């Protein structure tokens, strides 16, 4: 119950960020937040890391000096004897256990890592937001029956939130079978209850606003109130969570690949797969594991820093 309480409290606190949609200067919420983020070192560092990662993911394969799967230097490495080739002019990150250029594999692997993270986050966002809208609309304007529907949906999300996210992702991936699509689905499903509870909480906050009461008083249909007024004003914390979820998705996707539940073709470079392959040779060549691990850590740090900066910039208690 402690795990559930901690998760739920963090989500509900983030949902409260919609309580104030206007700053004291009258500028829009996001304009004021952007102004605060421009002076935040945490936001600048996070944005710079993300920009560098995205750039590497986009142009990296074109800049790779060698084929990521080509075993051009197979005769120079003897993994069974603990003999590897480290950094040199021709191979900036050295060679892996099959004589492949580590730098080229690292560059190409960034794209796979970004793809898995973004798709996983989008799966959780789209499905979770849909569930959250249904639950929030039912609780806000659905009357007695709507509140019952909301209760059922929230109890299901609470059950999912009570399970350790990585354990749930591993269970789903094990059932669906080894593939890159499986990793995306498994990590995405883990994100669904987070987005659902978050958007539902945000809509509940907005549901008691004066503009909603006014719209109901003049006879505007409930569906229109939800879609045109409550929902648009409830999206701020969801955008923040999407940024934070990218960091979580990248880490969890790498963990699933590390456990052998990712791409069934080990020749295809991906940071989690590279980390898994390097495990056997860590004593003799620890840098094989260091390069993908550093990539994962720094990338997740970038999304986390930017997400936390956005959270602070949108927090009504910190604006002024």
Coordinates of N, CA and C in Angstrom, one line a residue, residues 76-77 84-96 100-103 285-288 290-291 294:
X76 N 41.0 -9.5 -34.5 CA 41.8 -8.8 -33.6 C 41.3 -8.9 -32.1
X77 N 40.2 -9.5 -31.9 CA 39.7 -9.7 -30.5 C 39.6 -11.2 -30.2
X84 N 40.9 -7.6 -25.8 CA 40.0 -6.7 -26.6 C 40.8 -5.6 -27.1
X85 N 40.2 -4.8 -28.0 CA 40.8 -3.6 -28.5 C 40.1 -2.4 -28.0
X86 N 40.8 -1.6 -27.3 CA 40.2 -0.4 -26.7 C 40.2 0.8 -27.7
X87 N 40.1 2.0 -27.1 CA 40.0 3.2 -27.9 C 41.3 3.4 -28.8
X88 N 41.1 3.7 -30.1 CA 42.2 4.0 -31.0 C 41.6 4.9 -32.1
X89 N 42.5 5.4 -32.9 CA 42.1 6.4 -33.9 C 41.0 5.9 -34.9
X90 N 41.1 4.6 -35.2 CA 40.1 4.0 -36.2 C 38.8 3.7 -35.5
X91 N 38.9 3.4 -34.2 CA 37.7 2.9 -33.5 C 37.7 3.7 -32.2
X92 N 36.9 4.8 -32.1 CA 36.9 5.8 -31.0 C 36.5 5.1 -29.7
X93 N 35.6 4.2 -29.7 CA 35.1 3.5 -28.5 C 35.7 2.1 -28.4
X94 N 36.6 1.7 -29.3 CA 37.1 0.4 -29.3 C 36.2 -0.6 -30.1
X95 N 36.5 -1.9 -29.8 CA 35.7 -2.9 -30.5 C 35.0 -3.8 -29.5
X96 N 33.9 -4.4 -29.9 CA 33.2 -5.3 -29.0 C 33.7 -6.7 -29.1
X100 N 33.2 -5.6 -33.8 CA 32.4 -4.5 -34.4 C 32.8 -3.2 -33.7
X101 N 32.7 -2.1 -34.5 CA 33.0 -0.8 -34.0 C 32.0 -0.3 -33.0
X102 N 32.4 -0.1 -31.8 CA 31.5 0.3 -30.7 C 30.9 1.7 -30.9
X103 N 31.7 2.6 -31.4 CA 31.2 4.0 -31.7 C 30.1 4.0 -32.7
X285 N 36.8 -6.0 -20.1 CA 36.6 -4.8 -20.9 C 35.3 -4.0 -20.4
X286 N 35.4 -3.4 -19.2 CA 34.3 -2.7 -18.7 C 33.7 -1.5 -19.5
X287 N 34.5 -1.0 -20.4 CA 34.1 0.1 -21.2 C 33.0 -0.3 -22.2
X288 N 32.9 -1.6 -22.5 CA 31.9 -2.1 -23.4 C 30.5 -1.8 -22.8
X290 N 30.2 0.5 -20.2 CA 30.1 1.9 -19.8 C 29.5 2.8 -20.8
X291 N 29.8 2.6 -22.1 CA 29.3 3.5 -23.2 C 27.8 3.5 -23.3
X294 N 26.2 4.9 -19.9 CA 26.3 6.4 -19.8 C 25.3 7.0 -20.7

